[in-house]
Short mmCIF file of C-alpha atoms and ligand atoms in Angstrom, two decimals:
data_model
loop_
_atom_site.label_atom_id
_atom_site.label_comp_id
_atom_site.label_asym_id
_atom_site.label_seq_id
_atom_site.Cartn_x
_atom_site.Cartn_y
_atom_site.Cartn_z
CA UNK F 1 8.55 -22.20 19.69
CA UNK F 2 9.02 -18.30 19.81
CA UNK F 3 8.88 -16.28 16.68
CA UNK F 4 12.93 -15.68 17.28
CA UNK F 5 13.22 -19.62 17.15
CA UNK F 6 11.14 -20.00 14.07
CA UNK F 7 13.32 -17.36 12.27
CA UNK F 8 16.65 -19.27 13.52
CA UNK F 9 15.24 -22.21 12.61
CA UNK F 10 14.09 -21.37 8.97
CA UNK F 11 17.55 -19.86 8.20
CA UNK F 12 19.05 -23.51 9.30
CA UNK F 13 16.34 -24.98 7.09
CA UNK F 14 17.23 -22.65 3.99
CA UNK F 15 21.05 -21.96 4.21
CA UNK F 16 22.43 -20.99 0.89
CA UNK F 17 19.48 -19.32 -0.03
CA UNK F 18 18.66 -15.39 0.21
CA UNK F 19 15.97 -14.98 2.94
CA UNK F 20 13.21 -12.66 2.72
CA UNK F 21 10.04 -12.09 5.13
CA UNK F 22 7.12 -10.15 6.49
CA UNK F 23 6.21 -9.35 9.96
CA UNK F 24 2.93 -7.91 11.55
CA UNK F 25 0.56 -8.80 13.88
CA UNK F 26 -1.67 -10.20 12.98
CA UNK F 27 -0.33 -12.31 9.42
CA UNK F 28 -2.25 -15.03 8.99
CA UNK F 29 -4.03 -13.83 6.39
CA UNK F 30 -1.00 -12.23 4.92
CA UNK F 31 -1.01 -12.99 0.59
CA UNK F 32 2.80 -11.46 0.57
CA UNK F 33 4.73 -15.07 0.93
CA UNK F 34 2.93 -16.17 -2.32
CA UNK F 35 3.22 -13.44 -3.78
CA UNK F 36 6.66 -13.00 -3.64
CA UNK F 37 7.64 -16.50 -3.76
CA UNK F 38 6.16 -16.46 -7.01
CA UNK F 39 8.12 -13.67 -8.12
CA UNK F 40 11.56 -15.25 -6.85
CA UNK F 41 10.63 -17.94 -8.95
CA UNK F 42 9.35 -16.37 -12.17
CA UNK F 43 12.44 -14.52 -11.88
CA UNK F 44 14.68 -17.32 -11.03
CA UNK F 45 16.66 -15.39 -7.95
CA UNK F 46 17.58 -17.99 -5.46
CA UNK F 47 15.44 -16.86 -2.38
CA UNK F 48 13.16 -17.88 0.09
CA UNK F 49 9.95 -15.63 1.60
CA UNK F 50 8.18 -16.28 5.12
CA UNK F 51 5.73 -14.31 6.99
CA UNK F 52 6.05 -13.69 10.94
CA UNK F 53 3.93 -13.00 13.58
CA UNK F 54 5.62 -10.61 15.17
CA UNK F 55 3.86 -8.50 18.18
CA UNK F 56 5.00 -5.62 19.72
CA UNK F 57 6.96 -6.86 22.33
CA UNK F 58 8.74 -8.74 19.80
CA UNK F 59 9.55 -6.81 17.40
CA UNK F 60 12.67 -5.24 18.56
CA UNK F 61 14.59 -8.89 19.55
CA UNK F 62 13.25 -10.35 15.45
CA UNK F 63 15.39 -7.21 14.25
CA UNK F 64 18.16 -7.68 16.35
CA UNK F 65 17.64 -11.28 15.07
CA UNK F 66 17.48 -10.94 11.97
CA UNK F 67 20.25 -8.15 11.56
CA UNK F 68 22.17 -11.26 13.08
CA UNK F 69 20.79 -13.88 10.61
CA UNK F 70 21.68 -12.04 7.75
CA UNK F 71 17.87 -11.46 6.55
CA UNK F 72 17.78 -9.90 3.07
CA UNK F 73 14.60 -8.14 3.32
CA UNK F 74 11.69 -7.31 4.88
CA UNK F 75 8.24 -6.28 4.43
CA UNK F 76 6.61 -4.74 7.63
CA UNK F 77 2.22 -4.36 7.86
CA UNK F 78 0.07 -3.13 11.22
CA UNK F 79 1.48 -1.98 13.64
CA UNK F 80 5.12 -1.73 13.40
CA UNK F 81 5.66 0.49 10.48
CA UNK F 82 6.42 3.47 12.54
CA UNK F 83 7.83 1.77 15.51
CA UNK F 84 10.43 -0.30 13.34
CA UNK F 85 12.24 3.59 12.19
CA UNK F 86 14.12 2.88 15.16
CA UNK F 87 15.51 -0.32 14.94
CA UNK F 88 16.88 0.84 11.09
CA UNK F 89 19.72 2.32 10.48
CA UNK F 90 19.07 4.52 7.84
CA UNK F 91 15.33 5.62 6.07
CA UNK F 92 14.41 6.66 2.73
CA UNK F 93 13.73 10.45 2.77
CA UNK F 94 10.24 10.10 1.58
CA UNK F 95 9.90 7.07 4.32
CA UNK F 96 10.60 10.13 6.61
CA UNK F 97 8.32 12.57 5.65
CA UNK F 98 5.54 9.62 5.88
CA UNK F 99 6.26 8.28 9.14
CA UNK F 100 6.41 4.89 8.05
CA UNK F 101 8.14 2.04 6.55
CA UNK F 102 6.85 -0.74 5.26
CA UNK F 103 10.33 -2.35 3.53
CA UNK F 104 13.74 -2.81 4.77
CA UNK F 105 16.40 -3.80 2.64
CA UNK F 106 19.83 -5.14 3.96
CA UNK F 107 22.91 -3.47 2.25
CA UNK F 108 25.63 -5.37 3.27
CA UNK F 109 24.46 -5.17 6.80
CA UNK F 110 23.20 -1.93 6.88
CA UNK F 111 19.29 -1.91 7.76
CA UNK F 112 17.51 0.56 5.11
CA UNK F 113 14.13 1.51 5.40
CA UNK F 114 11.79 2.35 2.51
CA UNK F 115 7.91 3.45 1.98
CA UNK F 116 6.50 1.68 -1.05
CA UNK F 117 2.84 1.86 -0.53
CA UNK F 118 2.29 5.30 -1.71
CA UNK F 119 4.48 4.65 -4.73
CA UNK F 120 3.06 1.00 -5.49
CA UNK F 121 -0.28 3.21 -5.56
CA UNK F 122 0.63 5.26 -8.33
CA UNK F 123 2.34 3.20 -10.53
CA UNK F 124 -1.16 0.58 -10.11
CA UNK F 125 -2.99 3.45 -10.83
CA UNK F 126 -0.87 4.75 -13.97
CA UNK F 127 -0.20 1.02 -15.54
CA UNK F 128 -4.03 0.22 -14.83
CA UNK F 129 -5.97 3.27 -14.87
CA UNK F 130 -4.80 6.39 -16.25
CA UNK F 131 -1.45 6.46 -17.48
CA UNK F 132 -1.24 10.18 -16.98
CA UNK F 133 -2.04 12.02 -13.74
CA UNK F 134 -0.16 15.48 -14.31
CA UNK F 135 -2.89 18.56 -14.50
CA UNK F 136 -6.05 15.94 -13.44
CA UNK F 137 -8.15 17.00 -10.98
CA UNK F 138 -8.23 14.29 -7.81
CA UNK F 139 -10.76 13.54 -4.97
CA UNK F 140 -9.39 11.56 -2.06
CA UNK F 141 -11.93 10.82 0.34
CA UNK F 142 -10.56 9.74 3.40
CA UNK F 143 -7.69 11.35 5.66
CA UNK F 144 -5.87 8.49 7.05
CA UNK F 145 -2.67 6.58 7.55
CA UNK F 146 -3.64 5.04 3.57
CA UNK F 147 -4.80 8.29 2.29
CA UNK F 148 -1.71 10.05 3.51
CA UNK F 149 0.79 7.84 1.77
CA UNK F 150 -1.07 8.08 -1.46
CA UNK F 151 -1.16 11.93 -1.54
CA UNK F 152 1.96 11.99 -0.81
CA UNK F 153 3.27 9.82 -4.08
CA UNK F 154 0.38 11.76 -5.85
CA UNK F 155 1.59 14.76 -5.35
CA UNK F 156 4.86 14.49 -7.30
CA UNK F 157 2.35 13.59 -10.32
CA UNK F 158 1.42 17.30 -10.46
CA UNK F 159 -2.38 16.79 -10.61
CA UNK F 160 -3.85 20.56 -11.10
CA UNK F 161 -5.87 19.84 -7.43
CA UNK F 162 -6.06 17.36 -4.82
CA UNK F 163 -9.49 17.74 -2.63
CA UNK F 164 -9.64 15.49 0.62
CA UNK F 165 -12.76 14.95 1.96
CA UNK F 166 -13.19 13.17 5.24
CA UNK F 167 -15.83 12.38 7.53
CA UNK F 168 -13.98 14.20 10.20
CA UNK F 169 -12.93 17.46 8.49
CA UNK F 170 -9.95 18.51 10.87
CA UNK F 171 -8.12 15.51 9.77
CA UNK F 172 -8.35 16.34 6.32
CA UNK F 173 -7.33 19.79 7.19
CA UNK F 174 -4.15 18.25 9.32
CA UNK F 175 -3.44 16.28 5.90
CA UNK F 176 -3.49 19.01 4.05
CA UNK F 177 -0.80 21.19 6.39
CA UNK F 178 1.11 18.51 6.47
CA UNK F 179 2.24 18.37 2.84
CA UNK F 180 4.71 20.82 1.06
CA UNK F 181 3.96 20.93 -2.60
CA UNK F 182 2.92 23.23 -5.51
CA UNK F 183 -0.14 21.38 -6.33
CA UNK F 184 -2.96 23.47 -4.75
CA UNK F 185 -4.30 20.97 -1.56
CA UNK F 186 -7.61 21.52 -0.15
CA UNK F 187 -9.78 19.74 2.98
CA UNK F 188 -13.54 19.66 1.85
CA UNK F 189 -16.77 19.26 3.98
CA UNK F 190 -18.79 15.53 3.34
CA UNK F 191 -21.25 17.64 1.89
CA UNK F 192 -19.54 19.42 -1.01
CA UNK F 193 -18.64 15.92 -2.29
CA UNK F 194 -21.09 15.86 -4.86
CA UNK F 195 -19.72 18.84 -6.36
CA UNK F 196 -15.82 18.05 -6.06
CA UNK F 197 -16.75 14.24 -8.06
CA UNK F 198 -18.71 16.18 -10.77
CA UNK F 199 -15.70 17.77 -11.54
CA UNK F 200 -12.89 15.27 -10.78
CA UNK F 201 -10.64 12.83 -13.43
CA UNK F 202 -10.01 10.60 -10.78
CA UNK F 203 -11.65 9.50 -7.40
CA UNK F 204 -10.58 7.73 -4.78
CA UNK F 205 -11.88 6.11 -1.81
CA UNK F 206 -8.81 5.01 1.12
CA UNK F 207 -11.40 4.63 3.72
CA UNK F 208 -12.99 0.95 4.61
CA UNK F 209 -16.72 2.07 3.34
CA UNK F 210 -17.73 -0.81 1.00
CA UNK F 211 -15.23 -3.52 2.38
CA UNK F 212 -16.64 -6.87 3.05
CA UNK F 213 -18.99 -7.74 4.76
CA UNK F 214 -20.36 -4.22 4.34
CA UNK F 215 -20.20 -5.13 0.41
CA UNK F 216 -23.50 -2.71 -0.11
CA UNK F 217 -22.05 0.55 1.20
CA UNK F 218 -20.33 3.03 -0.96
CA UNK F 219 -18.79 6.26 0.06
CA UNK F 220 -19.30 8.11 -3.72
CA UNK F 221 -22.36 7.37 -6.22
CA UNK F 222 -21.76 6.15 -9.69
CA UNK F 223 -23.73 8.86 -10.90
CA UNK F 224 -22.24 11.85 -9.67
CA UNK F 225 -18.84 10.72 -11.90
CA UNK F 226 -18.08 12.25 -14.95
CA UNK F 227 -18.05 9.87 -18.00
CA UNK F 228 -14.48 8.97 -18.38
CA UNK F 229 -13.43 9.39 -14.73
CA UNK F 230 -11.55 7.16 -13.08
CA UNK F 231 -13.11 5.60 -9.61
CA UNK F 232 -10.42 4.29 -7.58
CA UNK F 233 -10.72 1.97 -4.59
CA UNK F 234 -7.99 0.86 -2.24
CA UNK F 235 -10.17 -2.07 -0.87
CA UNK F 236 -9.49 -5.20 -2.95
CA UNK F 237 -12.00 -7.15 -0.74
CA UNK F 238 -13.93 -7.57 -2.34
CA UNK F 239 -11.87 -6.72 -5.97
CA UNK F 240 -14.38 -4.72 -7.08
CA UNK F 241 -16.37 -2.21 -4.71
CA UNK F 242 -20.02 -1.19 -4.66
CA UNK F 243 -18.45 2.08 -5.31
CA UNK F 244 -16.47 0.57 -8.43
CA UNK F 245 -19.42 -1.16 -10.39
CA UNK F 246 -21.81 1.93 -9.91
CA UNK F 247 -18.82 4.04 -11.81
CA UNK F 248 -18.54 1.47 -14.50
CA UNK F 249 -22.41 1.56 -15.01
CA UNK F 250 -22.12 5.28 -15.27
CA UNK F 251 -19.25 5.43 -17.53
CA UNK F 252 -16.36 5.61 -14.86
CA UNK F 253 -13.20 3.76 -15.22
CA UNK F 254 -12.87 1.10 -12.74
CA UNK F 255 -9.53 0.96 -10.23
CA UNK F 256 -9.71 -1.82 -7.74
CA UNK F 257 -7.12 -2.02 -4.91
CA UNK F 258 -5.35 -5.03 -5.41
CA UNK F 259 -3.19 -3.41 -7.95
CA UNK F 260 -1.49 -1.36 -5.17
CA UNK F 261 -1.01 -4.55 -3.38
CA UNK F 262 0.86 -5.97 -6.31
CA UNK F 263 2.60 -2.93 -6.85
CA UNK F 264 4.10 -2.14 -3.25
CA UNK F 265 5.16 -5.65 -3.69
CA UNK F 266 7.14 -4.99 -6.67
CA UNK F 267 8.90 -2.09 -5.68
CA UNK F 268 10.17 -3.74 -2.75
CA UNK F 269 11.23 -6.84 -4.97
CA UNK F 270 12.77 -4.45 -7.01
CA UNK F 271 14.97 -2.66 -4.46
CA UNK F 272 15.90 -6.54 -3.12
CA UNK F 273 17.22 -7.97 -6.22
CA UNK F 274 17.58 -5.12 -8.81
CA UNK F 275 15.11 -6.94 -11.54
CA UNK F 276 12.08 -5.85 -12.68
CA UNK F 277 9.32 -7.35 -11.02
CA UNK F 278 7.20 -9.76 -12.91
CA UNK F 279 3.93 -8.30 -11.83
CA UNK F 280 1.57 -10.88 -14.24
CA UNK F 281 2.25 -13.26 -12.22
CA UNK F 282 2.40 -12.08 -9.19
CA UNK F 283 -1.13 -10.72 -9.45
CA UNK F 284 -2.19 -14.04 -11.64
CA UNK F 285 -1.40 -15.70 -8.10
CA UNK F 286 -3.00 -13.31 -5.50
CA UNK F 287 -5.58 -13.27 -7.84
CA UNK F 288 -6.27 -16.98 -7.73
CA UNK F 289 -5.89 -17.27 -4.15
CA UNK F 290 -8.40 -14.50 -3.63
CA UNK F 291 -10.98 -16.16 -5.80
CA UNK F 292 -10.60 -19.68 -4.77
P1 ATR Q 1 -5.97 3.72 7.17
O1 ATR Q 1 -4.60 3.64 7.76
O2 ATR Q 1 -6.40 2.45 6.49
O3 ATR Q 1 -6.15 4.90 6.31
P2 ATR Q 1 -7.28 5.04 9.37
O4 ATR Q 1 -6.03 5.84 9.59
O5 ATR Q 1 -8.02 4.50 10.53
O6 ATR Q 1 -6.98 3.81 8.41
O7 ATR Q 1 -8.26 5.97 8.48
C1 ATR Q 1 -9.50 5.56 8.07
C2 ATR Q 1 -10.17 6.68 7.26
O8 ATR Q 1 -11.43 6.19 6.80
C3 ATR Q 1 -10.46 7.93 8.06
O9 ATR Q 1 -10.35 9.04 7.20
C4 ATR Q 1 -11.91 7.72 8.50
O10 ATR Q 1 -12.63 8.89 8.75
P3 ATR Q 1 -12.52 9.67 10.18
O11 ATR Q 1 -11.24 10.45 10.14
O12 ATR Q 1 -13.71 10.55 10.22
O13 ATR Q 1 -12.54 8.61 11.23
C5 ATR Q 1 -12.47 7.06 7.28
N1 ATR Q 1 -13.65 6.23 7.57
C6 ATR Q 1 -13.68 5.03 8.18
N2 ATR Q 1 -14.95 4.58 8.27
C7 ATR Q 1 -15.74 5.52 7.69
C8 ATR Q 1 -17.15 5.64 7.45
N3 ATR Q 1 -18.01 4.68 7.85
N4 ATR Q 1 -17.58 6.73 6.80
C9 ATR Q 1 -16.73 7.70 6.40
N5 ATR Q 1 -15.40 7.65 6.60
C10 ATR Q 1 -14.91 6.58 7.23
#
């Protein structure tokens, strides 16, 4: 059965009911159906979640599909977040200035398109980790798709600096004229890292150094954090980084990355049914299914 088939299929299955779902390819690993089934039913809203492997070849019939279908809502992962823009009919102004969309919510048949990672970041960060960002130093180290949708969100925090650091220095540099903001932006060389952590509030790591299996690596040493700094890591496997336990041992404040999973998750719940998320359970779940 094509993925078009499975869709029609599960609506006939679940008529009555709201119908929400994720697409990407691959999915299979994809923690978003529980996740977000649990919050339908902690919240009691009368809705349904699926995930669908969707390729690229796909992707534009499973819109036209589920525009058809009447699909509440949609989350959208690798690789069709820029490529589904077109198939919307209207996107979220910071969406835009991303390139990317990762939600879509159906308003009365109108196709909106939304960027909640970058958001879900910050509000992880602030509920978990620092409740206040304005006037804090920040380290990003990394310059990629992750990195730039976390600067972005960060950005309207008014930290008193942001310094991105990458491996590949133009791309931090291409990061930094990217952005339009008053908060002074630098790109920094790998080797003034040292310097730029001794001084941050809060690091963070958006590239895959330390993510399993290469569980040993770290991209930042514990040591060269001040006490009280937060270390912030947007790997959640595992759920807590080399790079995370050396900054605890050395009097950092540990941030792993499955709170920004939660978190994306609960904005676009949010902008679905108009309720506040009920993000203990949804991480109480991921977090189980992670561990087990
Ligand atoms: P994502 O969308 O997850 O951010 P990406 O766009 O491929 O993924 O970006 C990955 C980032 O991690 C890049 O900044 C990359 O550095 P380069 O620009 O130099 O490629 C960084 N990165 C990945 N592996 C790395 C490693 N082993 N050491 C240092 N940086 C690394």
């Amino acid at each position: 059965m094509d993925v078009i088939q499975q869709l029609t299929e599960w609506k006939k299955q679940h008529s009555g009911k709201e119908l929400y779902c994720v697409i990407g390819d691959p999915i299979k690993q994809s923690k978003s159906p529980l996740m977000l089934n649990e919050a339908f039913k902690a919240s009691s809203v009368d809705a349904i979640y699926a995930a669908f492997h969707v390729t690229p070849e796909q992707l534009s019939p499973f819109m036209e599909a589920a525009r058809e279908l009447g699909v509440a809502g949609m989350n959208v992962t690798i690789p069709h977040k820029l490529h589904v823009m077109d198939l919307i009919d209207e996107i979220h102004p910071d969406a835009r200035a991303l390139g990317a969309v990762n939600t879509v919510v159906n308003c009365k048949g109108k196709l909106i398109g939304y960027n909640t990672d970058g958001i879900g970041y910050v509000r992880s960060l602030k509920e978990e980790a620092i409740a206040n960002i304005k006037d804090k130093q920040v380290v990003v180290v990394g310059a990629g798709g992750a990195a730039r949708g976390i600067i972005y969100a960060l950005l309207k925090e008014k930290p008193s600096a942001v310094h991105i650091v990458n491996r590949t220095r133009e791309k931090a540099e291409e990061l930094v004229i990217s952005f339009e903001s008053s908060v002074p932006l630098y790109a920094a060389d790998q080797d003034q890292l040292q310097k730029l952590c001794e001084q941050a509030d809060i690091v963070i790591n958006t590239t895959s150094v330390g993510m399993f299996p290469h569980i040993d690596e770290t991209p930042v040493q514990g040591e060269w954090l001040k006490i009280g700094a937060v270390a912030s890591d947007l790997i959640y496997n595992p759920l807590k980084t080399r790079f995370l336990q050396d900054a605890e041992q050395y009097g950092g404040i540990a941030h792993g990355g499955l709170g920004m999973f939660i978190y994306q998750g609960a904005f676009a719940f949010e902008y679905w049914t108009g309720k506040q998320a009920p993000t203990k359970q949804m991480r109480e779940i991921v977090l189980n299914a992670l561990q087990s």
